[in-house]
Coordinates of C-alpha atoms and ligand atoms in Angstrom, one line a residue:
X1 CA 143.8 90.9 104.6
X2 CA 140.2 91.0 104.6
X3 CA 137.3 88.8 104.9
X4 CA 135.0 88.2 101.5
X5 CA 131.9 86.9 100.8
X6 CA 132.2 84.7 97.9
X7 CA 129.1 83.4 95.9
X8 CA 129.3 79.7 96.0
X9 CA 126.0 79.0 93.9
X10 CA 123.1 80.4 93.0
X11 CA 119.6 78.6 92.3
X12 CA 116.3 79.8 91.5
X13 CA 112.5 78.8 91.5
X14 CA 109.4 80.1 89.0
X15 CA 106.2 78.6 89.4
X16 CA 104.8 76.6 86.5
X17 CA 102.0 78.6 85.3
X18 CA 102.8 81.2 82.7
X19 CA 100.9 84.6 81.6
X20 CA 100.9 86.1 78.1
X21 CA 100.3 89.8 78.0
X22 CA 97.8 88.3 75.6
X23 CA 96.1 86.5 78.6
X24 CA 96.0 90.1 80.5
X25 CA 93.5 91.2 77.6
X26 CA 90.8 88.8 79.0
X27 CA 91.4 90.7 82.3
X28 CA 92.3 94.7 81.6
X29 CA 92.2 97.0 79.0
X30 CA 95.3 96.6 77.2
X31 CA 97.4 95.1 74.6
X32 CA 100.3 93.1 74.3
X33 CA 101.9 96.2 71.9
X34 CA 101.2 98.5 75.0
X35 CA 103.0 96.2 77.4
X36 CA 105.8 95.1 75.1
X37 CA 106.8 98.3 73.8
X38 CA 106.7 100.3 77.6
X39 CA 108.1 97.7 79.8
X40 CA 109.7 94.9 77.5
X41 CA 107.5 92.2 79.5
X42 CA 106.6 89.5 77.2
X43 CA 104.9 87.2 80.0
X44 CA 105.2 86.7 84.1
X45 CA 104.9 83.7 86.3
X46 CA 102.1 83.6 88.7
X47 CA 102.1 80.8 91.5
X48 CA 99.1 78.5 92.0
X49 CA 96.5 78.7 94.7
X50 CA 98.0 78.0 97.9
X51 CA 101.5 78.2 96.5
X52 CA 103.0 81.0 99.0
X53 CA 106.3 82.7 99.0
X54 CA 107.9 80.7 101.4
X55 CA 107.4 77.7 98.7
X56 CA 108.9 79.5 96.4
X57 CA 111.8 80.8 98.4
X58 CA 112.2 77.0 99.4
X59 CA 112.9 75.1 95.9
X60 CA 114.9 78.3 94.9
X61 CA 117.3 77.1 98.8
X62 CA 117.3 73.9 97.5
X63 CA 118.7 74.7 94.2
X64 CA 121.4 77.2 95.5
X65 CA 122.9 74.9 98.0
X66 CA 122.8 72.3 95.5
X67 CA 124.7 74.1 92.5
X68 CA 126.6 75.6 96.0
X69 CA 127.6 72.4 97.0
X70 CA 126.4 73.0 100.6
X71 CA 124.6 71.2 103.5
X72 CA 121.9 72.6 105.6
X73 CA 124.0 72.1 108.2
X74 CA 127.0 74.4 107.1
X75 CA 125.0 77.5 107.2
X76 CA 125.1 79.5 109.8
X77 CA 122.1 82.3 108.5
X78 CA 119.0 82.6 106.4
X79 CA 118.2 86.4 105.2
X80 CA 115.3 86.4 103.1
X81 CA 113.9 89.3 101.5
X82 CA 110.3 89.8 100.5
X83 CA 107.3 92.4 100.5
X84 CA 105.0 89.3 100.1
X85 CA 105.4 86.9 103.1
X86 CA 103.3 84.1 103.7
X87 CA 102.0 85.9 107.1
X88 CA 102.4 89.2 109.2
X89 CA 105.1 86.9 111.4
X90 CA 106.8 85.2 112.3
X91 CA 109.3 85.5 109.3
X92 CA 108.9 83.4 106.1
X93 CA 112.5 83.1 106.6
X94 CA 111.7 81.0 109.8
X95 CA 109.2 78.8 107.4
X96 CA 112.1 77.9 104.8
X97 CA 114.6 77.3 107.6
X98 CA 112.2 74.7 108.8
X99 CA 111.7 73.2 105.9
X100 CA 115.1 72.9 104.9
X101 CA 116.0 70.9 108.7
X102 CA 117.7 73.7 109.5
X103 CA 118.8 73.4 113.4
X104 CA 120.7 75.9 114.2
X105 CA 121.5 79.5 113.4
X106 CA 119.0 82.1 112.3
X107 CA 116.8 83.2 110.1
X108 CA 114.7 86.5 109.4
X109 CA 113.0 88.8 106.9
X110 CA 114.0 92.0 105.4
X111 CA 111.5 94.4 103.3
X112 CA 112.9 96.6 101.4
X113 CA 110.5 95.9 98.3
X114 CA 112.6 95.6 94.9
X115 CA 115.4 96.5 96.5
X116 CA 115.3 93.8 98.9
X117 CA 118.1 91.5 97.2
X118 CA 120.8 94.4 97.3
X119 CA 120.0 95.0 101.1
X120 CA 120.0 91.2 101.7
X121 CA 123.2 90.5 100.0
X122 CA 124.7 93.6 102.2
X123 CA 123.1 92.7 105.6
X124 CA 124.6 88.9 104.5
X125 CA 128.1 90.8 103.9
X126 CA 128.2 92.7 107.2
X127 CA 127.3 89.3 109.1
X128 CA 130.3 87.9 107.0
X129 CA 132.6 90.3 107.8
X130 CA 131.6 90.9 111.1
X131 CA 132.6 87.4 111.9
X132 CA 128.9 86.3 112.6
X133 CA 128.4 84.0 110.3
X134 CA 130.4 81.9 107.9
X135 CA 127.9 80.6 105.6
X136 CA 124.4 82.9 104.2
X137 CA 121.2 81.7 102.2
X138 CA 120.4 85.4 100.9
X139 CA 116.8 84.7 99.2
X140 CA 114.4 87.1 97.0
X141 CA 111.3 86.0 97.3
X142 CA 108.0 87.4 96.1
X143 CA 104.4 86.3 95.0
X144 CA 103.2 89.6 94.0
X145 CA 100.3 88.4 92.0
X146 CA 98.9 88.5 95.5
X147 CA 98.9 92.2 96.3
X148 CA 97.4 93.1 92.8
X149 CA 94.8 94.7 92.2
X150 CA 93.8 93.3 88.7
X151 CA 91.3 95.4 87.4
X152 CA 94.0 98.2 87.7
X153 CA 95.8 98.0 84.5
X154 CA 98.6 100.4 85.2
X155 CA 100.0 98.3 87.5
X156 CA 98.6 94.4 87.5
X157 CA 100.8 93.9 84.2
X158 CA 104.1 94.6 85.6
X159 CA 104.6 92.3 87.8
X160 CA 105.6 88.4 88.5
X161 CA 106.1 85.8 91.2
X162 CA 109.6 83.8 91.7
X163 CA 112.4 83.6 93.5
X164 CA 116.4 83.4 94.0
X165 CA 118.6 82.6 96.1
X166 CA 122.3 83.0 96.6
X167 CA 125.0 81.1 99.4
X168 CA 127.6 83.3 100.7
X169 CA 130.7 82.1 101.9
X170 CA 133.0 83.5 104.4
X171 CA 136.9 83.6 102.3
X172 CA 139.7 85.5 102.9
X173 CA 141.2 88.3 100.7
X174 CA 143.4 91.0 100.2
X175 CA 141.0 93.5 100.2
X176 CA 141.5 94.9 96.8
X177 CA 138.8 95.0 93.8
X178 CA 141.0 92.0 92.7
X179 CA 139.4 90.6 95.2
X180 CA 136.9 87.3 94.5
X181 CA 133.6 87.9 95.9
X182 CA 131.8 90.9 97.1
X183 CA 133.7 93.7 96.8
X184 CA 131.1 96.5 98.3
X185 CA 127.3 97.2 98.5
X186 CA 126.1 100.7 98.7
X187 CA 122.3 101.0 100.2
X188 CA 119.8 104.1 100.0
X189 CA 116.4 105.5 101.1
X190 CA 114.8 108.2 100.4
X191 CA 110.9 108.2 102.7
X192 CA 109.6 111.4 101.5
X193 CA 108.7 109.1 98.2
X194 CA 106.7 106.9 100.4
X195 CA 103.1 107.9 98.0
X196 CA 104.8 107.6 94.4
X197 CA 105.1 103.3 95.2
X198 CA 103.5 101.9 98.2
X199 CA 100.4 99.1 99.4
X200 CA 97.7 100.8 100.3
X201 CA 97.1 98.2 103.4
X202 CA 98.6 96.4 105.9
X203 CA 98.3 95.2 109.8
X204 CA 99.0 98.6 111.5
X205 CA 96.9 100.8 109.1
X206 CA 93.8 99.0 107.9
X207 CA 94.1 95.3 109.0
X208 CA 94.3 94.7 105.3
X209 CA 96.7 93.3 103.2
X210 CA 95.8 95.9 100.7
X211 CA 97.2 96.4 96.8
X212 CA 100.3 97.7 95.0
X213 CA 100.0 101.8 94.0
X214 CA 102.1 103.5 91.6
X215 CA 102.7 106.5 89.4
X216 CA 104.5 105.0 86.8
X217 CA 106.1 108.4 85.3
X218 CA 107.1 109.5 88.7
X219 CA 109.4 106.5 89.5
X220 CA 110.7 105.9 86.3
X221 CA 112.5 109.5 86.1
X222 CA 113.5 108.8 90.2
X223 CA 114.5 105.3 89.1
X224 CA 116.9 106.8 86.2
X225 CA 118.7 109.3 88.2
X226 CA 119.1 107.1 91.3
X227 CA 120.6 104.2 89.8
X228 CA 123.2 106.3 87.8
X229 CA 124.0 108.2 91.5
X230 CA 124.7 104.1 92.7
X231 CA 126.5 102.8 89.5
X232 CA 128.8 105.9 89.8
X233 CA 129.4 105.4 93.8
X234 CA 129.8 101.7 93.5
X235 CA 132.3 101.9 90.8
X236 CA 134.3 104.9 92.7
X237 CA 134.5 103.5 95.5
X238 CA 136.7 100.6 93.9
X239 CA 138.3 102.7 92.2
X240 CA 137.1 100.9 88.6
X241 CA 136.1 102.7 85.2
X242 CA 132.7 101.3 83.2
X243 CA 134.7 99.2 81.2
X244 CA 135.8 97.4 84.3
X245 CA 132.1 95.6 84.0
X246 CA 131.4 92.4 82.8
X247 CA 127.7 92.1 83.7
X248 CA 125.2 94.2 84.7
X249 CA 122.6 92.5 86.5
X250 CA 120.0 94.9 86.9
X251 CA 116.8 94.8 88.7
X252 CA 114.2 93.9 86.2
X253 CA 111.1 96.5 86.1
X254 CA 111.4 97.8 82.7
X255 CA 113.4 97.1 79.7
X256 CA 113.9 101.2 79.4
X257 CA 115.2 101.6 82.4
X258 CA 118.1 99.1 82.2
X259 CA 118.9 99.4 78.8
X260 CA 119.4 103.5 79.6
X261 CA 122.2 102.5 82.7
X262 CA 123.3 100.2 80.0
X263 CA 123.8 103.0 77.6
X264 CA 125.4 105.6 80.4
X265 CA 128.0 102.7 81.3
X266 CA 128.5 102.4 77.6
X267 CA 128.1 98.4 78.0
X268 CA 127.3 96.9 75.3
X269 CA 123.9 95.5 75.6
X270 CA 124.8 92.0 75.0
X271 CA 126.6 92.3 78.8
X272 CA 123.3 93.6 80.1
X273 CA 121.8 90.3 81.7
X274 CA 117.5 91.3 81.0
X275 CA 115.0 88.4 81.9
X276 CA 112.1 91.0 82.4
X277 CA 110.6 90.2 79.4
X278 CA 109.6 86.5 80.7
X279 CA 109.8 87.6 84.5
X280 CA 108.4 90.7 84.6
X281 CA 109.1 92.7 87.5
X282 CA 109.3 90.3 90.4
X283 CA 110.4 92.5 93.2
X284 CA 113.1 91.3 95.4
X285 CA 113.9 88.4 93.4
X286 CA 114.7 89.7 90.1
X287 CA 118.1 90.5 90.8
X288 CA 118.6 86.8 92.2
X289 CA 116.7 85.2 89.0
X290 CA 118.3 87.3 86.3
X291 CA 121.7 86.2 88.1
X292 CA 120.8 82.0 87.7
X293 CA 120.0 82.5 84.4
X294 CA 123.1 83.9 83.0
X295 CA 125.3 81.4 85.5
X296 CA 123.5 78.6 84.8
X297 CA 123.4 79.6 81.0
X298 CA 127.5 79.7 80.9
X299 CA 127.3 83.8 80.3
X300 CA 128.8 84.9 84.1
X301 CA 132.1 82.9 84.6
X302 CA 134.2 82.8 87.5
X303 CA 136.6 85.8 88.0
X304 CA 133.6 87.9 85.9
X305 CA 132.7 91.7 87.7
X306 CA 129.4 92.0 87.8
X307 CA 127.1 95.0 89.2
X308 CA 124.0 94.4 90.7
X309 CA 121.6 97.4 91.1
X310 CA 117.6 98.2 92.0
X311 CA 115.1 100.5 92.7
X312 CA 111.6 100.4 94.4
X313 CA 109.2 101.6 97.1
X314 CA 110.1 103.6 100.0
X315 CA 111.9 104.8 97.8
X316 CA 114.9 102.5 98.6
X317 CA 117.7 101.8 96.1
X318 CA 120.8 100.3 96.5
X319 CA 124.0 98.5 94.3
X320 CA 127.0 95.9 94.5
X321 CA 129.5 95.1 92.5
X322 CA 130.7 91.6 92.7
X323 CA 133.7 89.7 91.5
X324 CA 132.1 85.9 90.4
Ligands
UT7_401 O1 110.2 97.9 90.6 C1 110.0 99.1 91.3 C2 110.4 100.3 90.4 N1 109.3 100.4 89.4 C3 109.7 101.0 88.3 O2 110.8 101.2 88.1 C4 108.5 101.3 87.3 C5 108.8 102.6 86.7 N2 107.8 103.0 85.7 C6 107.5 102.4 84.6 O3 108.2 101.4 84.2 C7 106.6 103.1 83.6 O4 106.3 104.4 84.1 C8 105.3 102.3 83.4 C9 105.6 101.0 82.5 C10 104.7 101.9 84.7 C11 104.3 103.1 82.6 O5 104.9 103.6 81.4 P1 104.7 105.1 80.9 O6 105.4 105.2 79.6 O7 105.3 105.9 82.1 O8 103.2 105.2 80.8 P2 102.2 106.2 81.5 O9 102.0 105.8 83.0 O10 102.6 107.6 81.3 O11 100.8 105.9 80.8 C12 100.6 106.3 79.4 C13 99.3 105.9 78.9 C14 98.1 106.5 79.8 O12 97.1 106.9 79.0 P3 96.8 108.5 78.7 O13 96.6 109.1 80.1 O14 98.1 108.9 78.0 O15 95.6 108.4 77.8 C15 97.7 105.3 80.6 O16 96.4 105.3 81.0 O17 99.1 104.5 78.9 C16 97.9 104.2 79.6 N3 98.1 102.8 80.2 C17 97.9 101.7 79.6 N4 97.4 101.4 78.4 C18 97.3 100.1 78.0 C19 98.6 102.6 81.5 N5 98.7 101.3 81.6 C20 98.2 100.7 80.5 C21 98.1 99.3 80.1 N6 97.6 99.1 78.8 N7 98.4 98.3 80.9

């Protein structure tokens, strides 16, 4: 016997205002071609003025325990991952469990920039089987139009705002990979990449909040290689072949990049769940996002395996494979 953490519902949250890669020419030098044929992004949401990440993070809680079929009341712990909180402290976590009436329990942040889902879905898991908590709101929350710097072209067109959110469930199982739920994460860092992807600001440094830096080149080859090293490990480790995958459900930076671990786990691509195209790259809750649409849409059924993977700053990178 073992203890699982079975995905009870998922729900998600973009805010309303839309941007074109055509609406980018107004701002940078660059075209839609450019942006469509490097990254696959088609258009991002950005959030309004003085809608924050905790807002976000908040209608995409509501939604999950909703389609979850959960009360405030029944969970026991709220792990929220963002690179974008509404404040230095205390936790946007803490913000959302306040706005949800949330009594009792706890509640805190986790940064591990786009990697953040993975890492919250395997801190969740650890609570879960540890026996210290039942019931888990795992959120991805980002407004990263905020940390832009938008005369910088290599970068301001990549990204998006939104956010996911998942509720974990305590169940038990037999602990096989016949298992339902999650069936292992598998988390990595690598600091010595801290210069290729970082925000040149924050409290300790400069008092700043500062802006997102990247070379582009540099992290795509890293990304490749890392996220073929997790596939490989996630899928040893439960002893399952590539054709043992229903769903990948990537992190969503660039349409190259996912369709390339596509092609190595010889999926075909119509089992690739991509959303960057009208996401963009939303950080922590792309993962989360990309997931809601393809439940919501009828694709993922119960009983489906799915693998979960991402990449970003630190660098951090990380994977799961889940049985719906
Ligand atoms: O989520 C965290 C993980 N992040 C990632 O996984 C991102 C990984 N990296 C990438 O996705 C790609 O490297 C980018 C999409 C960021 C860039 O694509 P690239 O094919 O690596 O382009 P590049 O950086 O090599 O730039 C090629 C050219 C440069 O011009 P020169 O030097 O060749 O004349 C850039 O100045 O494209 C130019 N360029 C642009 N042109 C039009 C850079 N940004 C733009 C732009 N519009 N927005």
């Amino acid at each position: 016997m073992a203890i699982r953490s079975i995905i009870l519902g998922c729900g998600s949250y973009l805010p309303a205002r839309v941007m074109t890669n055509d609406d980018l020419t107004k701002i940078v030098e660059t075209s839609d071609e450019w942006i469509s044929e490097r990254t696959g992004i088609k258009s991002r949401h950005i959030a309004a003025d003085g809608e924050t990440t905790s807002d976000l993070a908040y209608h995409a809680a509501v939604a999950a325990l909703d389609h979850a079929g959960v009360t405030v009341d029944e969970l026991d712990l709220i792990v929220l991952a963002t690179a974008t909180p509404d404040n230095t402290f205390p936790a946007t976590a803490t913000k959302v469990q306040a706005r949800l009436g949330m009594k009792r329990g706890a509640a805190f942040d986790l940064q591990a920039v786009c990697s953040g889902f993975i890492y919250a879905l395997s801190v969740a898991d650890n609570f879960i089987k540890a026996r210290q908590a039942r019931t888990v709101l795992v959120i991805g929350a980002e407004t990263f139009s905020r940390i832009l710097d938008w005369t910088d072209r290599t970068t301001c067109v990549l990204f998006g705002d939104g956010a996911g959110a998942v509720v974990l469930r305590a169940q038990e199982g037999q602990g096989t990979a016949a298992d339902q739920g999650i069936l292992s994460t598998h988390l990595h860092s690598d600091g010595s990449h801290h210069d290729l992807l970082y925000v040149d600001g924050g409290p300790s440094s400069t008092q700043t909040v500062g802006h997102v830096r990247m070379r582009g080149q540099e992290v795509f080859k890293h990304a490749v290689v890392n996220l073929a090293d997790v596939v490989r490990e996630a899928l040893a480790t439960n002893d399952m072949q590539p054709s043992d995958i229903d769903w990948l459900v990537p992190h969503q930076a660039n349409r190259r990049i996912i369709e390339g671990t596509g092609r190595k786990l010889k999926l075909d691509p119509s089992r690739v769940v991509m959303t960057v195209d009208h996401h963009g790259n939303t950080s922590a809750a792309s993962i989360p996002l990309a997931l809601v649409e393809a439940v919501h849409d009828g694709r993922i059924k119960r009983g489906d395996v799915l693998l979960l993977e991402a990449m970003g700053g630190g660098f951090t990178w990380g994977g799961a494979l889940v049985r719906y």
